[in-house]
Coordinates of C-alpha atoms in Angstrom, one line a residue:
M16 CA 2.9 11.8 1.5
R17 CA 0.3 14.3 0.5
L18 CA -2.8 14.8 2.6
A19 CA -5.0 13.8 -0.3
D20 CA -3.3 10.4 -0.3
F21 CA -4.2 10.0 3.4
R22 CA -7.9 10.6 2.7
R23 CA -7.6 7.7 0.3
L24 CA -5.5 5.2 2.2
L25 CA -6.3 5.6 5.9
P26 CA -9.7 3.9 5.9
L27 CA -8.0 0.8 4.6
A28 CA -5.5 0.7 7.4
L29 CA -8.4 1.1 9.9
L30 CA -10.2 -2.0 8.7
S31 CA -10.0 -4.2 11.8
A32 CA -10.2 -7.9 11.1
S33 CA -11.7 -8.5 14.5
M34 CA -14.9 -6.7 13.7
W35 CA -16.1 -9.0 10.9
C36 CA -18.6 -11.2 12.6
G37 CA -21.1 -11.6 9.8
A38 CA -21.3 -14.1 7.0
A39 CA -18.3 -14.8 4.9
P40 CA -18.3 -12.4 1.9
H41 CA -19.8 -13.8 -1.2
I42 CA -17.4 -13.4 -4.1
P43 CA -19.2 -12.7 -7.5
A44 CA -17.8 -14.2 -10.7
D45 CA -16.9 -10.7 -11.9
G46 CA -17.2 -7.1 -10.9
S47 CA -20.3 -6.5 -13.0
Q48 CA -22.4 -9.3 -11.5
V49 CA -25.4 -8.0 -9.7
V50 CA -25.8 -10.0 -6.4
E51 CA -28.2 -7.7 -4.6
R52 CA -29.7 -4.3 -5.2
L53 CA -28.0 -2.0 -2.7
P54 CA -30.3 0.3 -0.7
S55 CA -30.8 4.0 -1.4
R56 CA -29.6 4.4 -5.0
A57 CA -30.2 8.1 -4.5
D58 CA -27.3 8.0 -2.0
P59 CA -24.2 9.8 -3.6
V60 CA -22.0 6.9 -2.4
Q61 CA -24.2 4.3 -4.1
R62 CA -24.4 6.4 -7.2
E63 CA -20.6 6.6 -7.3
L64 CA -20.3 2.8 -6.8
L65 CA -22.8 2.2 -9.6
R66 CA -20.9 4.5 -11.9
L67 CA -17.6 2.8 -11.1
R68 CA -19.1 -0.7 -11.6
G69 CA -20.5 0.3 -14.9
E70 CA -17.1 1.7 -16.1
L71 CA -15.3 -1.4 -14.9
S72 CA -17.7 -3.8 -16.6
R73 CA -16.8 -2.0 -19.9
Q74 CA -13.1 -2.0 -19.1
P75 CA -12.5 -5.0 -16.8
G76 CA -8.7 -4.9 -17.4
D77 CA -8.3 -1.2 -16.3
L78 CA -6.1 -1.4 -13.2
G79 CA -6.8 2.1 -12.1
L80 CA -10.6 1.6 -12.2
A81 CA -10.4 -1.8 -10.5
T82 CA -8.3 -0.5 -7.6
T83 CA -10.4 2.6 -7.2
L84 CA -13.6 0.6 -7.0
A85 CA -12.0 -2.0 -4.6
R86 CA -10.8 0.7 -2.3
R87 CA -14.3 2.3 -2.2
Y88 CA -15.9 -1.0 -1.4
I89 CA -13.4 -1.6 1.4
E90 CA -14.2 1.9 2.8
Q91 CA -17.9 1.1 2.8
A92 CA -17.2 -2.2 4.5
R93 CA -15.5 -0.4 7.3
I94 CA -18.2 2.2 7.6
E95 CA -21.2 -0.1 7.4
G96 CA -19.8 -3.3 8.8
D97 CA -21.2 -5.2 5.8
P98 CA -18.8 -8.0 4.7
R99 CA -20.5 -8.3 1.3
Y100 CA -18.6 -5.2 0.2
L101 CA -15.4 -7.1 0.8
G102 CA -16.5 -9.8 -1.7
Y103 CA -17.4 -7.1 -4.2
A104 CA -13.9 -5.6 -3.7
E105 CA -12.3 -9.0 -4.4
A106 CA -14.4 -9.4 -7.5
A107 CA -13.2 -6.0 -8.8
L108 CA -9.6 -7.3 -8.5
A109 CA -10.3 -10.7 -10.1
P110 CA -8.0 -10.3 -13.1
W111 CA -5.0 -10.0 -10.8
W112 CA -6.2 -11.8 -7.7
K113 CA -4.4 -15.1 -8.2
E114 CA -1.1 -13.7 -9.5
N115 CA 2.0 -14.3 -7.5
Q116 CA 3.4 -10.9 -8.5
P117 CA 0.4 -8.6 -9.0
P118 CA 0.8 -4.8 -9.3
E119 CA 1.8 -3.1 -6.0
Q120 CA -1.6 -1.5 -5.4
V121 CA -3.3 -4.9 -5.8
L122 CA -0.8 -6.4 -3.3
V123 CA -1.9 -3.9 -0.6
L124 CA -5.6 -4.2 -1.3
R125 CA -5.4 -8.0 -1.4
A126 CA -3.6 -8.0 1.9
T127 CA -6.3 -5.8 3.4
L128 CA -9.0 -8.2 2.2
R129 CA -7.0 -11.2 3.3
Q130 CA -6.6 -9.9 6.8
S131 CA -10.3 -9.3 7.0
T132 CA -10.9 -13.1 6.7
H133 CA -8.0 -13.9 9.1
Q134 CA -5.6 -15.0 6.3
F135 CA -2.9 -13.2 8.2
G136 CA 0.1 -15.2 6.8
A137 CA -0.9 -14.5 3.2
A138 CA -1.6 -10.9 4.0
L139 CA 1.8 -10.4 5.5
A140 CA 3.4 -12.1 2.5
D141 CA 1.7 -9.6 0.2
L142 CA 2.7 -6.7 2.4
D143 CA 6.4 -7.8 2.7
L144 CA 6.5 -7.9 -1.1
A145 CA 4.9 -4.5 -1.4
V146 CA 7.4 -2.8 1.0
K147 CA 10.3 -4.6 -0.7
R148 CA 9.2 -3.1 -4.0
D149 CA 8.6 0.4 -2.5
S150 CA 9.8 1.1 1.0
D151 CA 7.9 4.4 1.0
N152 CA 4.5 2.7 0.7
V153 CA 2.8 4.1 3.8
Q154 CA -0.4 2.1 3.3
A155 CA 1.6 -1.1 3.3
W156 CA 3.5 -0.2 6.5
L157 CA 0.2 0.8 8.3
T158 CA -1.6 -2.4 7.2
R159 CA 1.5 -4.5 8.2
A160 CA 1.5 -2.9 11.6
T161 CA -2.2 -3.7 12.0
V162 CA -1.8 -7.3 11.1
Q163 CA 1.2 -7.7 13.4
M164 CA -0.8 -6.2 16.3
V165 CA -3.8 -8.4 15.7
T166 CA -1.6 -11.5 15.7
G167 CA 0.4 -10.5 18.8
D168 CA 3.7 -9.8 17.2
L169 CA 4.1 -6.5 19.0
A170 CA 7.9 -6.0 18.4
A171 CA 7.4 -6.4 14.7
A172 CA 4.4 -4.0 14.8
R173 CA 6.4 -1.4 16.5
G174 CA 9.1 -1.8 13.8
S175 CA 6.5 -1.3 11.1
C176 CA 5.2 1.9 12.8
M177 CA 8.8 3.2 13.1
R178 CA 9.1 2.9 9.3
L179 CA 6.5 5.6 9.0
Y180 CA 8.9 8.2 10.3
S181 CA 9.6 10.8 7.5
R182 CA 7.0 9.0 5.4
A183 CA 3.7 10.0 7.2
P184 CA 2.4 12.9 9.3
A185 CA 3.6 12.9 12.9
L186 CA 0.1 12.3 14.2
V187 CA -0.3 9.1 12.1
V188 CA 3.1 7.9 13.2
Q189 CA 2.4 8.5 16.9
T190 CA -1.1 6.9 16.6
C191 CA 0.5 3.8 15.2
L192 CA 3.1 3.7 17.9
S193 CA 0.6 4.4 20.6
S194 CA -1.6 1.6 19.4
V195 CA 1.3 -0.8 20.0
G196 CA 2.6 0.8 23.2
S197 CA -0.8 0.8 24.8
I198 CA -0.9 -3.0 24.7
A199 CA 2.8 -3.6 25.3
G200 CA 3.4 -2.2 28.8
D201 CA 3.6 1.5 27.9
G202 CA 0.0 2.5 28.3
A203 CA 0.4 5.7 30.3
V204 CA 3.3 7.1 28.2
S205 CA 1.5 6.1 24.9
Y206 CA -1.7 7.9 26.0
R207 CA 0.1 11.0 27.1
R208 CA 2.2 11.4 23.9
L209 CA -0.8 10.9 21.7
L210 CA -3.0 13.2 23.7
E211 CA -0.4 16.0 23.6
L212 CA 0.4 15.6 19.9
Q213 CA -3.2 15.6 18.8
A214 CA -3.8 18.8 20.8
R215 CA -0.8 20.5 19.0
R216 CA -1.6 19.0 15.6
P217 CA -5.3 18.4 15.2
P218 CA -6.3 15.7 12.7
D219 CA -6.7 16.8 9.1
T220 CA -9.5 14.4 8.2
P221 CA -12.5 12.8 10.0
D222 CA -11.0 9.4 9.5
I223 CA -7.8 10.3 11.3
G224 CA -9.8 12.1 14.0
I225 CA -12.0 9.0 14.6
W226 CA -8.9 6.8 14.7
V227 CA -7.1 8.9 17.2
Q228 CA -10.1 9.6 19.5
T229 CA -11.2 5.9 19.5
L230 CA -7.7 4.8 20.4
L231 CA -7.5 7.4 23.2
A232 CA -10.9 6.2 24.5
E233 CA -9.8 2.6 24.6
M234 CA -6.5 3.4 26.3
A235 CA -8.3 5.5 28.9
A236 CA -10.9 2.8 29.5
R237 CA -8.2 0.1 30.0
A238 CA -6.4 2.4 32.5
G239 CA -9.7 2.9 34.4
D240 CA -10.2 6.6 33.6
D241 CA -13.8 6.3 32.6
A242 CA -14.5 10.0 32.4
A243 CA -11.7 10.6 29.9
A244 CA -12.7 7.5 27.9
E245 CA -16.3 8.8 27.5
G246 CA -15.0 12.2 26.5
H247 CA -12.9 10.7 23.8
F248 CA -15.7 8.4 22.6
R249 CA -18.0 11.4 22.2
K250 CA -15.4 13.3 20.3
A251 CA -15.0 10.4 17.9
L252 CA -18.7 10.1 17.5
G253 CA -18.9 13.8 16.7
F254 CA -16.7 13.7 13.6
K255 CA -19.2 12.1 11.2
A256 CA -21.4 9.1 11.0
P257 CA -19.5 6.5 13.1
D258 CA -18.2 3.3 11.6
S259 CA -19.1 -0.1 12.9
Y260 CA -15.9 -0.5 15.0
L261 CA -16.5 2.8 16.8
L262 CA -20.2 1.9 17.5
G263 CA -19.2 -1.5 18.8
A264 CA -16.5 -0.1 21.1
W265 CA -18.8 2.6 22.4
A266 CA -21.6 0.1 23.0
D267 CA -19.1 -2.1 25.0
F268 CA -18.2 0.9 27.1
L269 CA -21.8 1.6 27.9
L270 CA -22.6 -2.0 28.6
N271 CA -19.6 -2.3 31.0
H272 CA -21.1 0.7 32.9
G273 CA -24.7 -0.6 33.2
R274 CA -26.1 1.7 30.5
A275 CA -27.9 -0.9 28.4
E276 CA -30.8 1.4 27.6
E277 CA -28.4 3.7 25.7
V278 CA -27.0 0.8 23.8
A279 CA -30.5 -0.4 22.8
R280 CA -31.3 3.1 21.4
L281 CA -27.9 3.3 19.7
L282 CA -28.1 0.0 17.9
K283 CA -31.8 -0.7 17.3
D284 CA -31.6 0.1 13.6
K285 CA -28.1 -1.3 13.1
T286 CA -28.6 -5.0 13.7
R287 CA -27.8 -6.1 10.2
V288 CA -24.2 -6.2 11.4
D289 CA -23.7 -9.3 13.6
A290 CA -21.3 -7.7 15.9
L291 CA -23.8 -4.9 16.6
L292 CA -26.7 -7.3 16.9
L293 CA -24.7 -9.1 19.6
R294 CA -24.4 -5.9 21.6
Y295 CA -28.0 -5.0 21.0
A296 CA -29.1 -8.5 22.3
L297 CA -26.8 -8.1 25.3
A298 CA -28.4 -4.7 26.1
L299 CA -31.9 -6.2 25.8
A300 CA -31.0 -9.1 28.1
A301 CA -29.6 -6.7 30.6
M302 CA -32.8 -4.7 30.5
K303 CA -34.9 -7.9 30.8
S304 CA -36.7 -6.9 27.6
P305 CA -39.3 -9.3 26.2
E306 CA -37.5 -8.8 22.8
A307 CA -34.3 -10.3 24.1
A308 CA -35.2 -13.9 23.4
A309 CA -36.1 -13.2 19.8
Q310 CA -32.9 -11.2 19.1
T311 CA -30.8 -13.9 20.8
A312 CA -32.4 -16.6 18.7
A313 CA -31.8 -14.5 15.5
L314 CA -28.1 -14.1 16.4
G315 CA -27.8 -17.8 17.3
A316 CA -29.2 -18.7 13.9
R317 CA -26.6 -16.5 12.2
F318 CA -23.7 -18.1 14.1
D319 CA -25.1 -21.6 13.5
A320 CA -25.3 -20.9 9.8
A321 CA -21.7 -19.5 9.8
Q322 CA -20.5 -22.7 11.4
L323 CA -22.2 -24.8 8.7
R324 CA -20.4 -22.8 6.1
G325 CA -17.1 -23.3 7.9
D326 CA -16.8 -19.6 8.6
T327 CA -14.5 -19.1 11.7
V328 CA -13.9 -15.4 11.5
H329 CA -16.5 -14.6 14.1
R330 CA -15.2 -16.8 17.0
R331 CA -14.6 -14.0 19.5
E332 CA -18.1 -12.7 19.2
Q333 CA -19.5 -16.2 19.2
A334 CA -17.6 -17.0 22.4
R335 CA -19.2 -13.9 24.0
F336 CA -22.6 -14.9 22.7
E337 CA -22.3 -18.4 24.2
L338 CA -21.0 -17.1 27.5
A339 CA -23.4 -14.2 28.1
L340 CA -26.5 -15.2 26.2
R341 CA -26.6 -19.0 26.2
A342 CA -24.7 -19.5 29.5
D343 CA -22.7 -22.3 27.9
A344 CA -19.2 -21.7 29.5
A345 CA -17.8 -24.9 28.0
A346 CA -18.7 -24.0 24.4
A347 CA -17.6 -20.4 25.1
V348 CA -14.1 -21.3 26.3
R349 CA -13.6 -23.7 23.3
L350 CA -14.4 -20.8 20.9
A351 CA -12.3 -18.3 22.9
K352 CA -9.2 -20.6 22.8
A353 CA -9.6 -21.3 19.1
N354 CA -9.9 -17.5 18.5
W355 CA -6.9 -16.8 20.7
A356 CA -4.8 -19.2 18.5
V357 CA -5.4 -16.8 15.6
Q358 CA -5.7 -13.3 17.0
K359 CA -4.5 -11.5 20.2
E360 CA -6.1 -8.1 20.6
P361 CA -7.2 -6.8 24.0
A362 CA -10.8 -7.8 23.3
D363 CA -9.6 -11.4 22.5
L364 CA -7.7 -11.6 25.8
R365 CA -10.7 -10.1 27.6
I366 CA -13.2 -12.8 26.4
L367 CA -10.6 -15.5 26.9
A368 CA -10.2 -14.4 30.6
D369 CA -14.0 -14.2 31.1
C370 CA -14.4 -17.7 29.6
A371 CA -11.5 -19.1 31.6
L372 CA -13.1 -17.8 34.8
A373 CA -16.6 -19.0 34.0
S374 CA -15.5 -22.5 32.9
G375 CA -12.6 -23.1 35.2
D376 CA -10.6 -24.2 32.2
P377 CA -6.9 -24.3 33.4
D378 CA -5.4 -24.1 29.8
A379 CA -7.4 -20.9 29.1
A380 CA -6.3 -19.5 32.5
R381 CA -2.7 -20.3 31.7
L382 CA -2.9 -18.6 28.3
V383 CA -4.2 -15.5 29.9
R384 CA -1.6 -15.4 32.6
D385 CA 1.2 -16.1 30.1
W386 CA 0.1 -13.3 27.8
L387 CA -0.2 -10.8 30.6
R388 CA 3.3 -11.6 31.6
S389 CA 4.9 -11.5 28.1
S390 CA 3.0 -8.5 26.7
R391 CA 2.8 -6.5 29.9
I392 CA -0.6 -5.2 28.7
E393 CA -2.3 -3.0 31.3
D394 CA -6.1 -3.4 31.4
R395 CA -7.9 -2.9 34.6
R396 CA -10.8 -5.2 33.8
I397 CA -8.6 -8.1 32.5
A398 CA -6.3 -7.8 35.5
A399 CA -9.3 -8.0 37.9
T400 CA -10.5 -11.2 36.1
A401 CA -7.0 -12.7 35.9
A402 CA -6.6 -12.2 39.7
R403 CA -9.4 -14.7 40.2
L404 CA -8.1 -17.3 37.9
R405 CA -6.7 -20.5 39.3
V406 CA -3.7 -21.7 37.3
P407 CA -2.3 -25.1 38.3
A408 CA 1.5 -25.3 38.7

């Protein structure tokens, strides 16, 4: 696959379903409907989106225009953490959205959008159809591996990564494999292989660079090498304006090391994203700031509104909110268990373990112990919490 294709596809593969903690995306009736005036129309990105929207409104059946606009919206959703862009992307694909056999490019984009709202089964069905039609579809294999990792099907995720051999650059293949290996008992080997390969073959684009360095940072942090983790985080932050996932991961690292003041400075102007507002509120609470109560109340109102809408995408973050900011361990563990039934990333296991310990819930404790045994995930912090859990025979 050509490098130009990777500049187009990689941001879609990096869309992590677990980061969407805001409101469910509003889906306009069509791609030309104006829902809200986006900020900074002088921004080149916004000018491009405005141009594409105008062209699509004049030619609503143009598949190339629709998929280009949807892709750009998804990229912005990843960068800004704003779920409204996902609704705009779905609207752009409206003419094909409900088809059982849409064009291949629509299948992959629809799967990406479905995984963002935890419709993992439907996303995998789209991806299976896409790779059946074209086994060389790198975007489909990458997205498939992402969904399988999120849902805890690690063997299948490794298989999807393996299908990238001879189809994608070596660094992309190894990053995919290391993502799986790092949570499946091969943390040290996965880290070393990726570290050595990225040194020999530096990333060709900022998106790949951020992906690689963020993964290396998370692997180093799970292994307890905090100095290496911080170095990788800083390299990732140095590529370009960081996306919401990187900001959240870096903020968590800082919070775990008692550096709340840095988190407050980092996120003060980024609280439109619920996941980042949570970390900002946690930082303020750690600092005993007078502003903490107001930010906690604002976040609570967002979560309460989401519950009224039936929006369950944000359960992991809400469990963390209930545990750390409302001190309601019973509510937190209920949310953490409901979240675990849907997705099984390291952060999901971490909050489940924390809630199990705080609440004394034996079922949650058993879930943690069972997953540690079956996945063989190596995570210093989770292991320390799990060691304190009491699991009845």
